[in-house]
mmCIF file with all atom_site columns, C-alpha atoms in Angstrom:
data_model
loop_
_atom_site.group_PDB
_atom_site.id
_atom_site.type_symbol
_atom_site.label_atom_id
_atom_site.label_alt_id
_atom_site.label_comp_id
_atom_site.label_asym_id
_atom_site.label_entity_id
_atom_site.label_seq_id
_atom_site.pdbx_PDB_ins_code
_atom_site.Cartn_x
_atom_site.Cartn_y
_atom_site.Cartn_z
_atom_site.occupancy
_atom_site.B_iso_or_equiv
_atom_site.pdbx_formal_charge
_atom_site.auth_seq_id
_atom_site.auth_comp_id
_atom_site.auth_asym_id
_atom_site.auth_atom_id
_atom_site.pdbx_PDB_model_num
ATOM 1   C CA . UNK A 1 1   ? 59.125 12.477 -18.149 1.00 90.00 ? 201 UNK A CA 1
ATOM 2   C CA . UNK A 1 2   ? 62.316 13.730 -19.721 1.00 95.00 ? 202 UNK A CA 1
ATOM 3   C CA . UNK A 1 3   ? 65.468 14.782 -17.872 1.00 95.00 ? 203 UNK A CA 1
ATOM 4   C CA . UNK A 1 4   ? 67.153 18.061 -18.844 1.00 96.00 ? 204 UNK A CA 1
ATOM 5   C CA . UNK A 1 5   ? 70.608 19.408 -18.089 1.00 95.00 ? 205 UNK A CA 1
ATOM 6   C CA . UNK A 1 6   ? 70.702 23.128 -17.318 1.00 95.00 ? 206 UNK A CA 1
ATOM 7   C CA . UNK A 1 7   ? 74.250 24.482 -17.049 1.00 93.00 ? 207 UNK A CA 1
ATOM 8   C CA . UNK A 1 8   ? 76.572 27.451 -17.336 1.00 90.00 ? 208 UNK A CA 1
ATOM 9   C CA . UNK A 1 9   ? 80.356 27.875 -17.666 1.00 86.00 ? 209 UNK A CA 1
ATOM 10  C CA . UNK A 1 10  ? 82.319 29.564 -14.869 1.00 85.00 ? 210 UNK A CA 1
ATOM 11  C CA . UNK A 1 11  ? 83.493 32.335 -17.176 1.00 83.00 ? 211 UNK A CA 1
ATOM 12  C CA . UNK A 1 12  ? 79.930 33.605 -17.534 1.00 87.00 ? 212 UNK A CA 1
ATOM 13  C CA . UNK A 1 13  ? 79.729 34.397 -13.818 1.00 84.00 ? 213 UNK A CA 1
ATOM 14  C CA . UNK A 1 14  ? 81.254 37.879 -13.743 1.00 85.00 ? 214 UNK A CA 1
ATOM 15  C CA . UNK A 1 15  ? 80.098 39.281 -10.416 1.00 87.00 ? 215 UNK A CA 1
ATOM 16  C CA . UNK A 1 16  ? 81.344 41.679 -7.809  1.00 88.00 ? 216 UNK A CA 1
ATOM 17  C CA . UNK A 1 17  ? 82.082 40.199 -4.395  1.00 85.00 ? 217 UNK A CA 1
ATOM 18  C CA . UNK A 1 18  ? 78.992 41.831 -2.930  1.00 86.00 ? 218 UNK A CA 1
ATOM 19  C CA . UNK A 1 19  ? 76.766 40.523 -5.756  1.00 91.00 ? 219 UNK A CA 1
ATOM 20  C CA . UNK A 1 20  ? 78.093 36.986 -5.328  1.00 88.00 ? 220 UNK A CA 1
ATOM 21  C CA . UNK A 1 21  ? 76.302 36.420 -1.993  1.00 88.00 ? 221 UNK A CA 1
ATOM 22  C CA . UNK A 1 22  ? 73.027 37.629 -3.496  1.00 91.00 ? 222 UNK A CA 1
ATOM 23  C CA . UNK A 1 23  ? 73.424 35.357 -6.524  1.00 90.00 ? 223 UNK A CA 1
ATOM 24  C CA . UNK A 1 24  ? 74.149 32.372 -4.280  1.00 89.00 ? 224 UNK A CA 1
ATOM 25  C CA . UNK A 1 25  ? 70.883 33.012 -2.441  1.00 93.00 ? 225 UNK A CA 1
ATOM 26  C CA . UNK A 1 26  ? 68.757 33.653 -5.540  1.00 93.00 ? 226 UNK A CA 1
ATOM 27  C CA . UNK A 1 27  ? 70.153 30.619 -7.378  1.00 92.00 ? 227 UNK A CA 1
ATOM 28  C CA . UNK A 1 28  ? 69.561 28.444 -4.308  1.00 93.00 ? 228 UNK A CA 1
ATOM 29  C CA . UNK A 1 29  ? 66.003 29.792 -4.172  1.00 96.00 ? 229 UNK A CA 1
ATOM 30  C CA . UNK A 1 30  ? 65.414 28.607 -7.747  1.00 94.00 ? 230 UNK A CA 1
ATOM 31  C CA . UNK A 1 31  ? 66.680 25.148 -6.751  1.00 95.00 ? 231 UNK A CA 1
ATOM 32  C CA . UNK A 1 32  ? 64.434 25.126 -3.658  1.00 96.00 ? 232 UNK A CA 1
ATOM 33  C CA . UNK A 1 33  ? 61.484 25.938 -5.947  1.00 97.00 ? 233 UNK A CA 1
ATOM 34  C CA . UNK A 1 34  ? 62.411 23.059 -8.277  1.00 97.00 ? 234 UNK A CA 1
ATOM 35  C CA . UNK A 1 35  ? 62.562 20.721 -5.262  1.00 98.00 ? 235 UNK A CA 1
ATOM 36  C CA . UNK A 1 36  ? 59.180 21.941 -4.030  1.00 98.00 ? 236 UNK A CA 1
ATOM 37  C CA . UNK A 1 37  ? 57.721 21.392 -7.516  1.00 97.00 ? 237 UNK A CA 1
ATOM 38  C CA . UNK A 1 38  ? 59.034 17.810 -7.538  1.00 97.00 ? 238 UNK A CA 1
ATOM 39  C CA . UNK A 1 39  ? 61.145 18.263 -10.699 1.00 97.00 ? 239 UNK A CA 1
ATOM 40  C CA . UNK A 1 40  ? 64.614 18.403 -9.088  1.00 97.00 ? 240 UNK A CA 1
ATOM 41  C CA . UNK A 1 41  ? 66.952 15.457 -9.750  1.00 97.00 ? 241 UNK A CA 1
ATOM 42  C CA . UNK A 1 42  ? 70.333 16.868 -8.661  1.00 95.00 ? 242 UNK A CA 1
ATOM 43  C CA . UNK A 1 43  ? 72.589 19.885 -9.043  1.00 94.00 ? 243 UNK A CA 1
ATOM 44  C CA . UNK A 1 44  ? 76.050 21.094 -8.181  1.00 92.00 ? 244 UNK A CA 1
ATOM 45  C CA . UNK A 1 45  ? 79.128 22.943 -9.205  1.00 90.00 ? 245 UNK A CA 1
ATOM 46  C CA . UNK A 1 46  ? 82.215 21.418 -10.762 1.00 89.00 ? 246 UNK A CA 1
ATOM 47  C CA . UNK A 1 47  ? 85.200 21.503 -8.375  1.00 91.00 ? 247 UNK A CA 1
ATOM 48  C CA . UNK A 1 48  ? 87.735 23.206 -10.604 1.00 88.00 ? 248 UNK A CA 1
ATOM 49  C CA . UNK A 1 49  ? 90.562 22.611 -8.098  1.00 90.00 ? 249 UNK A CA 1
ATOM 50  C CA . UNK A 1 50  ? 90.483 18.883 -8.857  1.00 89.00 ? 250 UNK A CA 1
ATOM 51  C CA . UNK A 1 51  ? 91.770 18.031 -12.346 1.00 86.00 ? 251 UNK A CA 1
ATOM 52  C CA . UNK A 1 52  ? 89.598 15.729 -14.458 1.00 87.00 ? 252 UNK A CA 1
ATOM 53  C CA . UNK A 1 53  ? 90.940 12.358 -15.560 1.00 87.00 ? 253 UNK A CA 1
ATOM 54  C CA . UNK A 1 54  ? 89.927 10.052 -18.370 1.00 85.00 ? 254 UNK A CA 1
ATOM 55  C CA . UNK A 1 55  ? 89.425 6.471  -17.122 1.00 90.00 ? 255 UNK A CA 1
ATOM 56  C CA . UNK A 1 56  ? 89.375 3.574  -19.609 1.00 89.00 ? 256 UNK A CA 1
ATOM 57  C CA . UNK A 1 57  ? 87.686 0.184  -19.295 1.00 91.00 ? 257 UNK A CA 1
ATOM 58  C CA . UNK A 1 58  ? 90.752 -1.227 -17.487 1.00 91.00 ? 258 UNK A CA 1
ATOM 59  C CA . UNK A 1 59  ? 90.841 1.543  -14.887 1.00 90.00 ? 259 UNK A CA 1
ATOM 60  C CA . UNK A 1 60  ? 93.851 3.261  -16.456 1.00 89.00 ? 260 UNK A CA 1
ATOM 61  C CA . UNK A 1 61  ? 93.821 7.026  -16.029 1.00 89.00 ? 261 UNK A CA 1
ATOM 62  C CA . UNK A 1 62  ? 95.109 9.781  -18.260 1.00 91.00 ? 262 UNK A CA 1
ATOM 63  C CA . UNK A 1 63  ? 94.673 13.521 -18.434 1.00 85.00 ? 263 UNK A CA 1
ATOM 64  C CA . UNK A 1 64  ? 91.841 14.850 -20.524 1.00 78.00 ? 264 UNK A CA 1
ATOM 65  C CA . UNK A 1 65  ? 91.402 17.883 -22.733 1.00 69.00 ? 265 UNK A CA 1
ATOM 66  C CA . UNK A 1 66  ? 87.686 17.930 -22.007 1.00 71.00 ? 266 UNK A CA 1
ATOM 67  C CA . UNK A 1 67  ? 86.544 21.200 -20.501 1.00 75.00 ? 267 UNK A CA 1
ATOM 68  C CA . UNK A 1 68  ? 83.575 21.275 -18.145 1.00 76.00 ? 268 UNK A CA 1
ATOM 69  C CA . UNK A 1 69  ? 83.311 23.842 -15.398 1.00 83.00 ? 269 UNK A CA 1
ATOM 70  C CA . UNK A 1 70  ? 80.705 25.996 -13.739 1.00 88.00 ? 270 UNK A CA 1
ATOM 71  C CA . UNK A 1 71  ? 77.453 24.707 -12.368 1.00 91.00 ? 271 UNK A CA 1
ATOM 72  C CA . UNK A 1 72  ? 74.693 22.420 -13.503 1.00 93.00 ? 272 UNK A CA 1
ATOM 73  C CA . UNK A 1 73  ? 71.267 21.167 -12.559 1.00 95.00 ? 273 UNK A CA 1
ATOM 74  C CA . UNK A 1 74  ? 69.304 18.156 -13.767 1.00 97.00 ? 274 UNK A CA 1
ATOM 75  C CA . UNK A 1 75  ? 65.527 18.450 -13.727 1.00 98.00 ? 275 UNK A CA 1
ATOM 76  C CA . UNK A 1 76  ? 62.866 16.002 -14.839 1.00 97.00 ? 276 UNK A CA 1
ATOM 77  C CA . UNK A 1 77  ? 59.833 17.672 -16.379 1.00 97.00 ? 277 UNK A CA 1
ATOM 78  C CA . UNK A 1 78  ? 57.071 16.640 -18.777 1.00 96.00 ? 278 UNK A CA 1
ATOM 79  C CA . UNK A 1 79  ? 57.767 19.139 -21.598 1.00 96.00 ? 279 UNK A CA 1
ATOM 80  C CA . UNK A 1 80  ? 60.589 21.090 -23.189 1.00 96.00 ? 280 UNK A CA 1
ATOM 81  C CA . UNK A 1 81  ? 58.587 24.277 -22.617 1.00 97.00 ? 281 UNK A CA 1
ATOM 82  C CA . UNK A 1 82  ? 58.611 23.601 -18.892 1.00 97.00 ? 282 UNK A CA 1
ATOM 83  C CA . UNK A 1 83  ? 62.363 22.890 -19.021 1.00 97.00 ? 283 UNK A CA 1
ATOM 84  C CA . UNK A 1 84  ? 62.878 26.248 -20.745 1.00 97.00 ? 284 UNK A CA 1
ATOM 85  C CA . UNK A 1 85  ? 60.820 27.978 -18.029 1.00 97.00 ? 285 UNK A CA 1
ATOM 86  C CA . UNK A 1 86  ? 63.012 26.410 -15.331 1.00 96.00 ? 286 UNK A CA 1
ATOM 87  C CA . UNK A 1 87  ? 66.174 27.346 -17.244 1.00 96.00 ? 287 UNK A CA 1
ATOM 88  C CA . UNK A 1 88  ? 64.940 30.953 -17.316 1.00 96.00 ? 288 UNK A CA 1
ATOM 89  C CA . UNK A 1 89  ? 64.277 30.887 -13.549 1.00 96.00 ? 289 UNK A CA 1
ATOM 90  C CA . UNK A 1 90  ? 67.754 29.528 -12.893 1.00 95.00 ? 290 UNK A CA 1
ATOM 91  C CA . UNK A 1 91  ? 69.277 32.075 -15.301 1.00 94.00 ? 291 UNK A CA 1
ATOM 92  C CA . UNK A 1 92  ? 67.551 34.842 -13.346 1.00 93.00 ? 292 UNK A CA 1
ATOM 93  C CA . UNK A 1 93  ? 68.862 33.436 -10.066 1.00 92.00 ? 293 UNK A CA 1
ATOM 94  C CA . UNK A 1 94  ? 72.408 33.029 -11.374 1.00 90.00 ? 294 UNK A CA 1
ATOM 95  C CA . UNK A 1 95  ? 72.336 36.237 -13.424 1.00 91.00 ? 295 UNK A CA 1
ATOM 96  C CA . UNK A 1 96  ? 73.806 34.398 -16.397 1.00 90.00 ? 296 UNK A CA 1
ATOM 97  C CA . UNK A 1 97  ? 72.340 32.552 -19.401 1.00 93.00 ? 297 UNK A CA 1
ATOM 98  C CA . UNK A 1 98  ? 71.889 28.811 -19.027 1.00 94.00 ? 298 UNK A CA 1
ATOM 99  C CA . UNK A 1 99  ? 72.440 26.106 -21.612 1.00 94.00 ? 299 UNK A CA 1
ATOM 100 C CA . UNK A 1 100 ? 69.592 23.610 -21.868 1.00 96.00 ? 300 UNK A CA 1
ATOM 101 C CA . UNK A 1 101 ? 70.175 20.062 -23.086 1.00 95.00 ? 301 UNK A CA 1
ATOM 102 C CA . UNK A 1 102 ? 67.841 17.095 -23.212 1.00 96.00 ? 302 UNK A CA 1
ATOM 103 C CA . UNK A 1 103 ? 68.985 13.662 -22.084 1.00 95.00 ? 303 UNK A CA 1
ATOM 104 C CA . UNK A 1 104 ? 68.158 10.804 -24.437 1.00 93.00 ? 304 UNK A CA 1
ATOM 105 C CA . UNK A 1 105 ? 65.602 8.361  -23.124 1.00 87.00 ? 305 UNK A CA 1
ATOM 106 C CA . UNK A 1 106 ? 67.116 5.308  -21.454 1.00 85.00 ? 306 UNK A CA 1
ATOM 107 C CA . UNK A 1 107 ? 64.725 2.781  -19.880 1.00 84.00 ? 307 UNK A CA 1
ATOM 108 C CA . UNK A 1 108 ? 67.432 1.861  -17.348 1.00 85.00 ? 308 UNK A CA 1
ATOM 109 C CA . UNK A 1 109 ? 67.686 5.366  -15.874 1.00 76.00 ? 309 UNK A CA 1
#
């Protein structure tokens, strides 16, 4: 099966304070459904209070201009169509469009 990244940037989450609690619940429900279906790998939100660092092969760190924020979910499903269906469920739960990306096959992962 193929792994897919489903994600959204923080800026797309424009919600009132009262809507936020509802969106948390509906997005968590979509994740619970993915777990129950056996397709869930992992998910989470990027902690935007902690700055990212770029680490080289020697362990040296430097600041990065890379920009990744918001939330993401990795699912493992048999077809792209199924991945798109899950992305739509998560989009409905989060009330924001989701970007869908396919991981390249790696026999070690």
